[in-house]
Each structure stands twice: as structure tokens, then as C-alpha cells.
PDB file of C-alpha atoms in Angstrom:
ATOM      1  CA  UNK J  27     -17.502 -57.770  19.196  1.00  0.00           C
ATOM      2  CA  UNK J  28     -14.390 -55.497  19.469  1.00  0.00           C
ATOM      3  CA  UNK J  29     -14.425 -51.960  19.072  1.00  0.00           C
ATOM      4  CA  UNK J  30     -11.100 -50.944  17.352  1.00  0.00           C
ATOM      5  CA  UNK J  31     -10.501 -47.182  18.158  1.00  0.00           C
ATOM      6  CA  UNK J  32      -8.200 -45.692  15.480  1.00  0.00           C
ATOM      7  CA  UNK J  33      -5.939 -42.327  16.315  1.00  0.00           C
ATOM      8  CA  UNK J  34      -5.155 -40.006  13.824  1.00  0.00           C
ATOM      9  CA  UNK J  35      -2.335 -37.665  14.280  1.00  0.00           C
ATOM     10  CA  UNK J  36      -1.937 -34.779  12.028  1.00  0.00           C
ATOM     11  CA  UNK J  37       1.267 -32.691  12.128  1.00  0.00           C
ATOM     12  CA  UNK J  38       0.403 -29.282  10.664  1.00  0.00           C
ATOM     13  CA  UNK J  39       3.829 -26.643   9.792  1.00  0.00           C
ATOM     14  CA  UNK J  40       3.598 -23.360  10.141  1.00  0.00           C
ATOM     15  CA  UNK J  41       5.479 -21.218   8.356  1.00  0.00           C
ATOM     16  CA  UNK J  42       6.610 -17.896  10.732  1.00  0.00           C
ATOM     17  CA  UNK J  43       6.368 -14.544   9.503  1.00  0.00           C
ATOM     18  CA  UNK J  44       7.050 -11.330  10.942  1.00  0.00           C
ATOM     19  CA  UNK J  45       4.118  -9.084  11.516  1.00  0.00           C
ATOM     20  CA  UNK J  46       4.804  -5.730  10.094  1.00  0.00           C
ATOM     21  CA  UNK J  47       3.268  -3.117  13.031  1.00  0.00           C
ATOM     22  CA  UNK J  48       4.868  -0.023  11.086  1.00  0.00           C
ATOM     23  CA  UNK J  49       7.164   0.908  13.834  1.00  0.00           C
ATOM     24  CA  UNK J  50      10.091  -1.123  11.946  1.00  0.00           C
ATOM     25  CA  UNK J  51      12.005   2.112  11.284  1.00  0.00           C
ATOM     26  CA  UNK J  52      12.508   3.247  14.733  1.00  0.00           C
ATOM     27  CA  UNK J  53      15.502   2.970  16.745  1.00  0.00           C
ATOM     28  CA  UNK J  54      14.658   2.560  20.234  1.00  0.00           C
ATOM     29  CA  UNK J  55      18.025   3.633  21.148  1.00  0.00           C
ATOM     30  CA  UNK J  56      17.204   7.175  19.171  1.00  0.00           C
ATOM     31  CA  UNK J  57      15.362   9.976  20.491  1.00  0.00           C
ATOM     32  CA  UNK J  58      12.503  11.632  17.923  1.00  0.00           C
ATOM     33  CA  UNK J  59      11.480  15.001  18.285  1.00  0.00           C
ATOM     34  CA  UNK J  60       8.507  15.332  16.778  1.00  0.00           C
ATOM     35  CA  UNK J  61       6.578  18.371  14.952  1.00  0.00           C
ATOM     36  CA  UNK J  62       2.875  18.393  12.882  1.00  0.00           C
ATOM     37  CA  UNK J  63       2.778  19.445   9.431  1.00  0.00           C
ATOM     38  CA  UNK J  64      -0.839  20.359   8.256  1.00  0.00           C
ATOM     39  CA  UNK J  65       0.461  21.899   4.901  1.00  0.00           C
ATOM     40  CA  UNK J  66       1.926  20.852   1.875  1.00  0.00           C
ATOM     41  CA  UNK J  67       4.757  23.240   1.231  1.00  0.00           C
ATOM     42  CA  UNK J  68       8.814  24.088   1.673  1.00  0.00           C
ATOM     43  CA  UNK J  69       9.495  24.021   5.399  1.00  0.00           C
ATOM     44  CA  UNK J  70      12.624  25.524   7.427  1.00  0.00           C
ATOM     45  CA  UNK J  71      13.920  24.579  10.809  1.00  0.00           C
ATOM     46  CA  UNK J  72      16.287  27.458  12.160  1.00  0.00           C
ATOM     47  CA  UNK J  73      19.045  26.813  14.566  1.00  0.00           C
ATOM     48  CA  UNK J  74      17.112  28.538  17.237  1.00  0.00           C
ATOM     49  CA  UNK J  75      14.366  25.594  17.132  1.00  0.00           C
ATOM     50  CA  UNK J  76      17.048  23.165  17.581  1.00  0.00           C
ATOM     51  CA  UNK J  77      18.747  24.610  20.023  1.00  0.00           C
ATOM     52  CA  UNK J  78      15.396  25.110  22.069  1.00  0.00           C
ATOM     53  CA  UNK J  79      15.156  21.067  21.818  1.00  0.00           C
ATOM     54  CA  UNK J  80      18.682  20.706  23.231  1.00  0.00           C
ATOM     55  CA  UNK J  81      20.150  19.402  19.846  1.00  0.00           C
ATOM     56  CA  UNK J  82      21.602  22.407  17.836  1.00  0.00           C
ATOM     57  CA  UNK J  83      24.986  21.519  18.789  1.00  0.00           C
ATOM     58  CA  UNK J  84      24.369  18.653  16.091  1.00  0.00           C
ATOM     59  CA  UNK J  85      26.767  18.006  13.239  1.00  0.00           C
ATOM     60  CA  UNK J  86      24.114  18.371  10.305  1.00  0.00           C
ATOM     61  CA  UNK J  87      25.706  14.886   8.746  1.00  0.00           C
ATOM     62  CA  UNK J  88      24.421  12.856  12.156  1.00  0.00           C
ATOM     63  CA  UNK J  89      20.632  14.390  11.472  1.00  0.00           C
ATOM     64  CA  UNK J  90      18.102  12.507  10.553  1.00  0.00           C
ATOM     65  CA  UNK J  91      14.173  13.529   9.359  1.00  0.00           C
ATOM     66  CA  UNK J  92      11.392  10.903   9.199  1.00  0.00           C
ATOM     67  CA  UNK J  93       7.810  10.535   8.036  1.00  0.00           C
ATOM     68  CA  UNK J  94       5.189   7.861   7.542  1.00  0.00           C
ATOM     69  CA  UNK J  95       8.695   5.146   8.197  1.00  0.00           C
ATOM     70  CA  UNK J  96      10.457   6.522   5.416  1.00  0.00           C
ATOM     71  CA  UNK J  97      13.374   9.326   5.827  1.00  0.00           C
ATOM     72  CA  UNK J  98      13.132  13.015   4.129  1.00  0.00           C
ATOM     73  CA  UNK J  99      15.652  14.843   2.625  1.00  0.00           C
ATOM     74  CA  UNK J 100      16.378  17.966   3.884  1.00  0.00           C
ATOM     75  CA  UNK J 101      19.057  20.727   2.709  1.00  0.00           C
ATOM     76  CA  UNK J 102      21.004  22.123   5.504  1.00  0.00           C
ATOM     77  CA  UNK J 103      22.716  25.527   5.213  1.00  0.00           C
ATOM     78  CA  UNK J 104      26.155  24.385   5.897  1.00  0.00           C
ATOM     79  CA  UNK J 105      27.337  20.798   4.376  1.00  0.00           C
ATOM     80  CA  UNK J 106      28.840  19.250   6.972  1.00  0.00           C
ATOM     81  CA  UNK J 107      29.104  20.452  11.039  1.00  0.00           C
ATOM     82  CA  UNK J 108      27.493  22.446  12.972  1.00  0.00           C
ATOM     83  CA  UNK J 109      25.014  24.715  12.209  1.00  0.00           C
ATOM     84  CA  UNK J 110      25.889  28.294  12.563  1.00  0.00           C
ATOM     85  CA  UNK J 111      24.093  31.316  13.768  1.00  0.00           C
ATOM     86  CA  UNK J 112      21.309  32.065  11.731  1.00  0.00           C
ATOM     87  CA  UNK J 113      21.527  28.481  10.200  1.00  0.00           C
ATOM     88  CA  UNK J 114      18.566  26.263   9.044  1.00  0.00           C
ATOM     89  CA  UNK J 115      17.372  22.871   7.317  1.00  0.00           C
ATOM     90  CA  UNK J 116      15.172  23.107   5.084  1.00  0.00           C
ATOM     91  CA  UNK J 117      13.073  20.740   2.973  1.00  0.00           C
ATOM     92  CA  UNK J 118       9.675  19.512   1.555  1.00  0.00           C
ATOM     93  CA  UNK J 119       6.872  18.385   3.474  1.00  0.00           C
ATOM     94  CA  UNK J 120       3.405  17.072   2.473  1.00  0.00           C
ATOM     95  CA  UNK J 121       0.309  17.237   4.695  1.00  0.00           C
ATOM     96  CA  UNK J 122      -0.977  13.624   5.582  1.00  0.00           C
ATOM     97  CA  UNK J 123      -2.694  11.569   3.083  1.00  0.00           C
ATOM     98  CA  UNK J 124      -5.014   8.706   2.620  1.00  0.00           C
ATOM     99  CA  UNK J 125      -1.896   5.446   1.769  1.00  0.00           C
ATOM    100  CA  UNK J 126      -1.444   4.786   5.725  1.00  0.00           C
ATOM    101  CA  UNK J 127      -5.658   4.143   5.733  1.00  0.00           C
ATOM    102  CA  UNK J 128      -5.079   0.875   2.856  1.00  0.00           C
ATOM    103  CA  UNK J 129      -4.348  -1.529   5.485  1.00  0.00           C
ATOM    104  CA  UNK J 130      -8.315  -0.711   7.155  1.00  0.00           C
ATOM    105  CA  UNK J 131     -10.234  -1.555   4.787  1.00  0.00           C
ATOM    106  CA  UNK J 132     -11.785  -5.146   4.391  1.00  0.00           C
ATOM    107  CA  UNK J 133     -10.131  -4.694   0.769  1.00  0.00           C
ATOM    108  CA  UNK J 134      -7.542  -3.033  -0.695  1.00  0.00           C
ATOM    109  CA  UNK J 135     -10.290  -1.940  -3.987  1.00  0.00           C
ATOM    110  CA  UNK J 136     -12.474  -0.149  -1.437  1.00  0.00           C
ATOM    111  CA  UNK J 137     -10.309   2.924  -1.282  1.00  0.00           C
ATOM    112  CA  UNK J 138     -10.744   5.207  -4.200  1.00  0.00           C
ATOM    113  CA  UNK J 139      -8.179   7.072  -3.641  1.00  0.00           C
ATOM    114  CA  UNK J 140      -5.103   7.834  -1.087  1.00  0.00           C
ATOM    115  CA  UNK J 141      -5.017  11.383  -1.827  1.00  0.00           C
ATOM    116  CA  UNK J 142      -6.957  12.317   1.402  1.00  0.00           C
ATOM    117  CA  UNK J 143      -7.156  10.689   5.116  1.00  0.00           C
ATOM    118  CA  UNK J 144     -10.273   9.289   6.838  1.00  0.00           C
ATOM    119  CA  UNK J 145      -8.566  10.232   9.928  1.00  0.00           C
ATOM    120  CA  UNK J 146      -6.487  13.600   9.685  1.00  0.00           C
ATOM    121  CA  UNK J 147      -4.900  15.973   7.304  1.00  0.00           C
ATOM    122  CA  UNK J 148      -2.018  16.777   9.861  1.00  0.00           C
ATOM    123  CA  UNK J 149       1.294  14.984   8.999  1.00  0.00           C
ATOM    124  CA  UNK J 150       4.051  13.815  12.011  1.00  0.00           C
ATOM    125  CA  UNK J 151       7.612  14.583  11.299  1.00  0.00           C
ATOM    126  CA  UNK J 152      10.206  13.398  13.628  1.00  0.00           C
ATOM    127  CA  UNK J 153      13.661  14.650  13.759  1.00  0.00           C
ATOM    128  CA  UNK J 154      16.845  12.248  15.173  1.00  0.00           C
ATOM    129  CA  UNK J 155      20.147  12.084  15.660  1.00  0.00           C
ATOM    130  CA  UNK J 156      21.731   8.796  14.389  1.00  0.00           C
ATOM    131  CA  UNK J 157      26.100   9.080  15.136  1.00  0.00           C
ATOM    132  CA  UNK J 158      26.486   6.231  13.113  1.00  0.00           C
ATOM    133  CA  UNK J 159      24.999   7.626   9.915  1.00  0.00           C
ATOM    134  CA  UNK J 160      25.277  10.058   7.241  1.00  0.00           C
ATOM    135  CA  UNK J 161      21.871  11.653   6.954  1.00  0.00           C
ATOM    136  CA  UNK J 162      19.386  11.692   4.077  1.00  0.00           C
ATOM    137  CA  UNK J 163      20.811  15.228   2.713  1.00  0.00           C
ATOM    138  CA  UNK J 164      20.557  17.632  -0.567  1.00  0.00           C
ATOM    139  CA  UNK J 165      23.864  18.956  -1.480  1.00  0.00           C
ATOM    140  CA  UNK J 166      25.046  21.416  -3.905  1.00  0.00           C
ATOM    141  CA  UNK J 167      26.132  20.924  -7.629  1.00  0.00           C
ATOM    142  CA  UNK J 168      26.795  22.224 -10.876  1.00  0.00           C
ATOM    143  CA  UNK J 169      24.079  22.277 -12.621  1.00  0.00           C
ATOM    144  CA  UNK J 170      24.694  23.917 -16.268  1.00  0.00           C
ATOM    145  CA  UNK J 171      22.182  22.904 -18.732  1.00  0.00           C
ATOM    146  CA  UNK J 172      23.860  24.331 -21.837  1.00  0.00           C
ATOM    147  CA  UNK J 173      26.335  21.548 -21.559  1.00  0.00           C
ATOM    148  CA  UNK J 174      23.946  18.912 -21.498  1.00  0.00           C
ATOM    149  CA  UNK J 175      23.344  16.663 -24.893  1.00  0.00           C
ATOM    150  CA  UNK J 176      20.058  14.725 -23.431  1.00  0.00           C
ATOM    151  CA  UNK J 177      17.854  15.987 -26.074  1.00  0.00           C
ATOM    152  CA  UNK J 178      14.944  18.566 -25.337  1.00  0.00           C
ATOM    153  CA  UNK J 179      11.453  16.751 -23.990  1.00  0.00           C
ATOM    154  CA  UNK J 180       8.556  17.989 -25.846  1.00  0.00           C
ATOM    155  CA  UNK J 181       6.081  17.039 -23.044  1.00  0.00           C
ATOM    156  CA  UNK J 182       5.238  15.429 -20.093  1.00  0.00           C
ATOM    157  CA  UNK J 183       2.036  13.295 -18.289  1.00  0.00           C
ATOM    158  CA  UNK J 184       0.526  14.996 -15.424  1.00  0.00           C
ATOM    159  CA  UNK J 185      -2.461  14.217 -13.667  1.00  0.00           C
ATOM    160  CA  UNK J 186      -4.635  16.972 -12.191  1.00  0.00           C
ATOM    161  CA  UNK J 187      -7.979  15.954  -9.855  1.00  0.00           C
ATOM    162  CA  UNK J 188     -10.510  16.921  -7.880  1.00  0.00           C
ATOM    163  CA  UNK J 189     -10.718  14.872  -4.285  1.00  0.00           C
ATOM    164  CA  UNK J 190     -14.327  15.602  -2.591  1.00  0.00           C
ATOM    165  CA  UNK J 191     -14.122  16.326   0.637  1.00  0.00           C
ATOM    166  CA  UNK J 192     -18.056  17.722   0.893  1.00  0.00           C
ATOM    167  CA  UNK J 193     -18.603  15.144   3.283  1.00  0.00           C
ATOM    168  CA  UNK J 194     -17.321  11.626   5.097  1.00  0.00           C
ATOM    169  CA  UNK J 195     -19.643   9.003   3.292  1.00  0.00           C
ATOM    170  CA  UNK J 196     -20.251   6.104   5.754  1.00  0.00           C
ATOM    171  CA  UNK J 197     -20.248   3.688   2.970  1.00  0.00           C
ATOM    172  CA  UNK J 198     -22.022  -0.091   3.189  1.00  0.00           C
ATOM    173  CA  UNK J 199     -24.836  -0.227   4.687  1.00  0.00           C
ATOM    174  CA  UNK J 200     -27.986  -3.140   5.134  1.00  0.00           C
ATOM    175  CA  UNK J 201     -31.549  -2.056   5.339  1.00  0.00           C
ATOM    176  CA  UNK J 202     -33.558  -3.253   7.992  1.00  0.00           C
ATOM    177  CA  UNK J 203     -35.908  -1.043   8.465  1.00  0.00           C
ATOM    178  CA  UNK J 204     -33.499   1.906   8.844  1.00  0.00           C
ATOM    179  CA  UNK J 205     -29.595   1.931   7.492  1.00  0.00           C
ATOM    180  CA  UNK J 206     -27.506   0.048   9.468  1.00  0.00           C
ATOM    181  CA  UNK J 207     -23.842   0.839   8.212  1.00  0.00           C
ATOM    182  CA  UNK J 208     -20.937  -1.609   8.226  1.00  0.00           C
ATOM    183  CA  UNK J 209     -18.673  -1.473  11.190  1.00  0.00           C
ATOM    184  CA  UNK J 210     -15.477  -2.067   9.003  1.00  0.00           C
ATOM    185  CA  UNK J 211     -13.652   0.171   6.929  1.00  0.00           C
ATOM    186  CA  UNK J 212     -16.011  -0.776   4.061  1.00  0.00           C
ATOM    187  CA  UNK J 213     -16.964  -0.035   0.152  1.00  0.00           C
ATOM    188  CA  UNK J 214     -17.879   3.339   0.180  1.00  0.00           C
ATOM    189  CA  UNK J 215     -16.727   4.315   3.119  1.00  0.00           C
ATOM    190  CA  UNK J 216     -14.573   7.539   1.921  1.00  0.00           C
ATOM    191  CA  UNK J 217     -14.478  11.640   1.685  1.00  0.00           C
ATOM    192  CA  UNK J 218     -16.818  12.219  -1.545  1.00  0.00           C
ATOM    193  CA  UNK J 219     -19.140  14.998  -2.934  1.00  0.00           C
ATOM    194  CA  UNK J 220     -22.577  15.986  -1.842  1.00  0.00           C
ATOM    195  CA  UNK J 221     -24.668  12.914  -2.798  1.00  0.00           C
ATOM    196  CA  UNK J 222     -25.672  13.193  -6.841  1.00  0.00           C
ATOM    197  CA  UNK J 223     -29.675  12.704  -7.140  1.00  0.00           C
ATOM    198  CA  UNK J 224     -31.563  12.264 -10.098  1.00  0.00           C
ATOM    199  CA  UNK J 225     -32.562  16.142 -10.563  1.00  0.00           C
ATOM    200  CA  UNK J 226     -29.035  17.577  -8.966  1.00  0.00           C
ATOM    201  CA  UNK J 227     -25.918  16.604 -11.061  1.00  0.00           C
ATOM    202  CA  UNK J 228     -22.641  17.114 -10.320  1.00  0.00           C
ATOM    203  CA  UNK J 229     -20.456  19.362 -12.106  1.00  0.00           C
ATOM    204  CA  UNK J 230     -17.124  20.160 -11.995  1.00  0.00           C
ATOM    205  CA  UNK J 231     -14.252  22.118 -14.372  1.00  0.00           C
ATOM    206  CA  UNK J 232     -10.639  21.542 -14.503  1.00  0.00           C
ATOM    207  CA  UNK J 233      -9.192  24.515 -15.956  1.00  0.00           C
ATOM    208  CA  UNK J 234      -5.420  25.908 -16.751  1.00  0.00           C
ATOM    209  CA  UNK J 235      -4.546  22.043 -18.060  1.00  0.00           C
ATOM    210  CA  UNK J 236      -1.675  23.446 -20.700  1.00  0.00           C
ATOM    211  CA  UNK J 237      -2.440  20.113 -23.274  1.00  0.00           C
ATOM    212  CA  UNK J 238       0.538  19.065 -25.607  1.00  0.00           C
ATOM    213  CA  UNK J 239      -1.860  18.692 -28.631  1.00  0.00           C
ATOM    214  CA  UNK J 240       0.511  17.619 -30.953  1.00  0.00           C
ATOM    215  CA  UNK J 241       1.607  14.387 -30.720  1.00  0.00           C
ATOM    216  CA  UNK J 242       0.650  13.465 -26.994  1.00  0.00           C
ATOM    217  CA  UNK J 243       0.240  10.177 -25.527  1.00  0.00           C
ATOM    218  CA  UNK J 244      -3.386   8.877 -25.007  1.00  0.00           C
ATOM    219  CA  UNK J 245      -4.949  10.685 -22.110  1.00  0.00           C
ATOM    220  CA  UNK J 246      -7.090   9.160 -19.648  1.00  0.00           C
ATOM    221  CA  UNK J 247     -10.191  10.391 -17.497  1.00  0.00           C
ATOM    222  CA  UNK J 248     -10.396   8.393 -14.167  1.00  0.00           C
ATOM    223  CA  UNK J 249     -13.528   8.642 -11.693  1.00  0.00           C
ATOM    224  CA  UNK J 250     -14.563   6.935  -8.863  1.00  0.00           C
ATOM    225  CA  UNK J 251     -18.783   6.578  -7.547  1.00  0.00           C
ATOM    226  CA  UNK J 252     -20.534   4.772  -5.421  1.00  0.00           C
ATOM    227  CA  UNK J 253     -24.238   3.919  -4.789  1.00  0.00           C
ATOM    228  CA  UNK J 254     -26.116   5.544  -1.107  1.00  0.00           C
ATOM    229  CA  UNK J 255     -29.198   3.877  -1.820  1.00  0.00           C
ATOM    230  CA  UNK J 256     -30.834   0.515  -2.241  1.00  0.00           C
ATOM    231  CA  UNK J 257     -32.414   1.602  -5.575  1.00  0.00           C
ATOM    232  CA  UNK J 258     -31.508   0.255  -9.460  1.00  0.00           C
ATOM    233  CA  UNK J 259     -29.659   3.151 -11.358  1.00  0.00           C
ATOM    234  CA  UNK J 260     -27.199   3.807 -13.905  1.00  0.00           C
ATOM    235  CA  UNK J 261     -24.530   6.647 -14.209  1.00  0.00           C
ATOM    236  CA  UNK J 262     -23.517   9.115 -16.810  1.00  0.00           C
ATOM    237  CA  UNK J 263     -20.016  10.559 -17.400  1.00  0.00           C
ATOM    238  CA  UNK J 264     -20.029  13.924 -19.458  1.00  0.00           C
ATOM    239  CA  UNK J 265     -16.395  15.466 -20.358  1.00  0.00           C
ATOM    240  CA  UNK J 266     -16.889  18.939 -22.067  1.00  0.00           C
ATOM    241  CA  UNK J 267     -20.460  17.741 -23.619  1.00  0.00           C
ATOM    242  CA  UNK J 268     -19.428  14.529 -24.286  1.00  0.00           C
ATOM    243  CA  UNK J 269     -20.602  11.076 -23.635  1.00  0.00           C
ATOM    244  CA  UNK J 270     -18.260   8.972 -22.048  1.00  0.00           C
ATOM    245  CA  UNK J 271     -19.782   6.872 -20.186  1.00  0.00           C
ATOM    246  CA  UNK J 272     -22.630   5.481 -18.905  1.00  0.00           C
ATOM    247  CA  UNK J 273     -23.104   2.686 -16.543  1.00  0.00           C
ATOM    248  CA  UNK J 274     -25.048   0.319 -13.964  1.00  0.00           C
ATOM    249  CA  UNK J 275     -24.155   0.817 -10.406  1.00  0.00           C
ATOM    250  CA  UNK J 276     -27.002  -0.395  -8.472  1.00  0.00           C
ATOM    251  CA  UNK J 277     -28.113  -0.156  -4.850  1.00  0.00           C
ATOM    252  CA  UNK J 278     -24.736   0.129  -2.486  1.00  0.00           C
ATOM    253  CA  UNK J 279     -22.085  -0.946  -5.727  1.00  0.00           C
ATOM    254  CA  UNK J 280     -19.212   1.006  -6.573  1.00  0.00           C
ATOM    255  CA  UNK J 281     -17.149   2.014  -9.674  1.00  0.00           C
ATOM    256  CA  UNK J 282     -13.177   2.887  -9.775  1.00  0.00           C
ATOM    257  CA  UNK J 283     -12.540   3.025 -13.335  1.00  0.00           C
ATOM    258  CA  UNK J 284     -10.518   4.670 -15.764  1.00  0.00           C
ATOM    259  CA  UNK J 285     -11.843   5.879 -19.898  1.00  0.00           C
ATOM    260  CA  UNK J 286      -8.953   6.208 -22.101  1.00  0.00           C
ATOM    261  CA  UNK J 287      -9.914   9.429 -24.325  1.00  0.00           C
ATOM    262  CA  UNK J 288      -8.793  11.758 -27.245  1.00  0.00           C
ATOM    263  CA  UNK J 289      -6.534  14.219 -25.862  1.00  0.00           C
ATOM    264  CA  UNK J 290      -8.894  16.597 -28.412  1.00  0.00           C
ATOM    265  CA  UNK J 291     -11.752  16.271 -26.314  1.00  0.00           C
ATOM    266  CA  UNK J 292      -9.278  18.807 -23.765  1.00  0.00           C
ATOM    267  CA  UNK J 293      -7.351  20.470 -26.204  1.00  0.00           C
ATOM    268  CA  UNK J 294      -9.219  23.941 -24.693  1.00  0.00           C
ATOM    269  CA  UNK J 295      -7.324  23.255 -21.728  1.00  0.00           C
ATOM    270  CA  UNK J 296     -10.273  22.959 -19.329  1.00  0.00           C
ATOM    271  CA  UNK J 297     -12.381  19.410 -18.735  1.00  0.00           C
ATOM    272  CA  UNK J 298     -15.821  20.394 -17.699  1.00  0.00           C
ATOM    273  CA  UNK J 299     -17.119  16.947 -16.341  1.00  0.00           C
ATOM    274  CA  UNK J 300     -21.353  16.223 -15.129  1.00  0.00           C
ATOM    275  CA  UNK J 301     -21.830  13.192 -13.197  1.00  0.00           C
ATOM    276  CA  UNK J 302     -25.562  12.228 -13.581  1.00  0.00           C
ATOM    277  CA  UNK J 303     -27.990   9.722 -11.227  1.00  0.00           C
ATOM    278  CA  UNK J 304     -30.427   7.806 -13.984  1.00  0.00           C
ATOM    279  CA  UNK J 305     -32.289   5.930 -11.698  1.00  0.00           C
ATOM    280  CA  UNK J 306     -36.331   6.112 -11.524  1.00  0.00           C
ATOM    281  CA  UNK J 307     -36.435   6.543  -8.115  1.00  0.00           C
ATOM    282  CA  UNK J 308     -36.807  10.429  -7.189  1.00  0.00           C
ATOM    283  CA  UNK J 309     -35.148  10.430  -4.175  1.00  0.00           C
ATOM    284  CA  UNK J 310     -32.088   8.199  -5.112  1.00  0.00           C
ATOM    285  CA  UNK J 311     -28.387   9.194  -4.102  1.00  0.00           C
TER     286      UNK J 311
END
């Protein structure tokens, strides 16, 4: 008898990608200078705090102001050249918020919202000097709106919130015996209100809204929950006394939802909202 031994090669392609690390936007040939924002707000940089870092003899066109990978506009007090005496750039800065913290999580869906960080509220600017470029600047123009013909907007959509930041909810968790919480950026896992239990509601009013009543676009109400227990219960949504909605979110689920409503329901101008726990069990969260 003869044992025939067969070999089977496989010849597997792989495609190569590059790996983004979100350092792609720094030239290591370029030196940062780095400052902390913790504030949103309109920020100035005199001369004297460039000239402290050795750089105020920079032509304001060769500047360059960076945050999060992307560059900032800034308005310098002279166009081009030198800054004088007394001179400055200015511009708008935002404290540090939750988009960076989407790439953590196991998925994309578990993060309610980017408006705040799991990590810090403090933002890194970095200031450069690129001699081959020509800045990210805000320059002067006419501006003369009694010339314009672009007709005159009746309205427009803003959306006003409330982001929780009571306390750091640890999100997933198994129970064996005692809690035993996920070790990955998990569903949950966010800054949230107090936890909502079946006698303790949660209520909350958005005043000063200024609602276009006549004529507006649909308005929408958009909430986020999740469950802290491993108990059955259902949710109830309550804009300004009404009803609108009411849900299952059992044991450790979550809801990230948006309700389209009538822009009546908030034609007052302020949205008085009451989150409610239905479950049976007393003690639920």
C-alpha cells in the first residue's frame, strides 16, 4: 500500500495600508510650541509671549496654529510681517471634547455623544513656524450688508443640550456575584447623570430657546440612556407634560435615539424634559 502525501500551497495577498497613528500632521522638521486651553472662548497671544519663546521676530504669514491635527485660524494684528510692539494673534479656541475618544470604544455606537472627554477637558494648541507656507489666517474685508441682494433668512436650526457630567459611568458590566465591569471602552461607559431610580426621576429645563413658530422645520428631541442594573425596565420621555416616549431598555442595554416632534410642544421657549425608571425592581438604576 502507498501512502500518497498531497501538499497544498496557498498564496494569500495582502493588501497594505497605512496605519493612521494621528501624528500625520506633524512636521518633524518643525518645532511646536505648545500651550493648554481649558476654556472655550476668544484667545490672544501678544508679542511679548512670542518673543519669550524666541519666535516674535516671525513674519505672521510663516505662522502656523494647530489642534487635534487640524490647523486654526487666527487673526493677527498686522497682515503680513512682523509683529509690532504691542501686537497680537488672536483667535477661537474650544476646550477638549469627546471626538478624539471614538477610536476607544469596541464600537463606534457606544459613544453617546462627543461633546465631553473621558479623559480631560484641557485642549493642546501648538504654535509653528512653517517658511514654506502661508498660514491659516483671517484677514480684513468689506463687509456692507446693505449692498447685498441674498434675501433675508427668516430662521435658523440650532441645537441646545444638556451633557451630564454628575458622574463617570463605568458602563458594561457581568454579574458574578459582584459587578465585574468591562475592561474596554464599552456600552455605557460615558459622563452621565446621577443614576435615575424608580422613585427619583430626572428632570431637566431648557430655557431661553427663541422658537421660530411660524413656519419652522420639524424639530427634533434627541436623548441618550443606558441601563446600571441587571433588572427588566422600561423608560419614559416627558417634554413639557408630554408623552413622548416610552421604551424597553433592559438590564445593561442602551438607547441613542432621536423623536421628531411639533415645534408647538416648545413654542414657550423652554423644554422641561422627566426621564422616568418603570421597572418593578425598587432599587433599579
Amino acid at each position: 500500500m502507498k501512502n500518497l502525501l498531497t501538499l497544498l500551497l496557498v498564496l494569500v495577498g495582502f493588501t497594505a495600508s497605512a496605519q493612521q497613528y494621528n501624528n500625520e500632521w506633524i512636521q518633524f522638521n518643525q518645532t511646536y510650541y505648545r500651550f493648554k486651553v481649558a476654556n472655550t472662548g476668544l484667545y490672544r497671544l501678544p508679542k511679548a509671549a512670542l518673543t519669550a519663546a524666541g519666535i516674535g521676530e516671525t513674519p505672521v504669514q510663516f505662522l502656523e496654529l494647530w489642534n487635534n491635527g487640524k490647523m486654526v485660524p487666527f487673526y493677527p494684528s498686522v497682515p503680513n510681517g512682523v509683529l509690532p510692539a504691542g501686537g497680537y494673534l488672536e483667535f477661537w479656541a474650544e476646550h477638549n471634547d469627546g471626538k478624539t475618544d471614538k477610536g476607544l470604544y469596541r464600537l463606534p455606537a457606544y459613544q453617546h455623544s462627543d461633546k465631553v472627554s473621558l479623559l480631560t477637558d484641557t485642549a493642546a494648541y501648538f504654535l509653528s513656524i512653517n517658511t514654506s507656507g502661508t498660514g491659516f489666517r483671517h484677514t480684513d474685508v468689506v463687509n456692507d450688508p446693505d449692498a447685498s441682494v441674498l434675501p433675508v433668512e427668516q430662521f435658523f436650526t440650532h441645537t441646545t443640550g444638556a451633557y451630564f457630567t454628575n458622574m463617570l459611568n463605568p458602563g458594561f458590566a457581568a454579574v458574578v456575584g459582584e459587578y465585574v465591569f468591562s475592561s474596554s471602552y464599552d456600552k455605557g461607559e460615558f459622563w452621565s447623570s446621577f443614576p435615575i431610580t424608580p422613585s427619583g426621576p430626572l428632570n431637566h429645563a431648557l430655557s431661553g430657546l427663541q422658537v421660530y413658530a411660524s413656519g419652522s422645520p420639524q424639530s427634533f428631541f434627541k436623548f441618550g440612556a443606558v441601563g446600571n442594573a441587571l433588572n427588566s425596565r422600561t423608560i419614559g420621555v416627558r417634554l413639557n407634560s408630554s408623552s413622548i416616549k416610552d421604551t424597553v431598555m433592559d438590564f445593561f442595554n442602551d438607547i441613542n435615539t432621536s423623536i421628531p416632534i411639533p415645534t408647538s410642544l416648545i413654542a414657550s421657549g423652554t423644554a422641561t424634559v422627566q426621564f422616568t425608571n418603570n421597572s418593578a425592581v425598587t432599587t433599579d438604576r
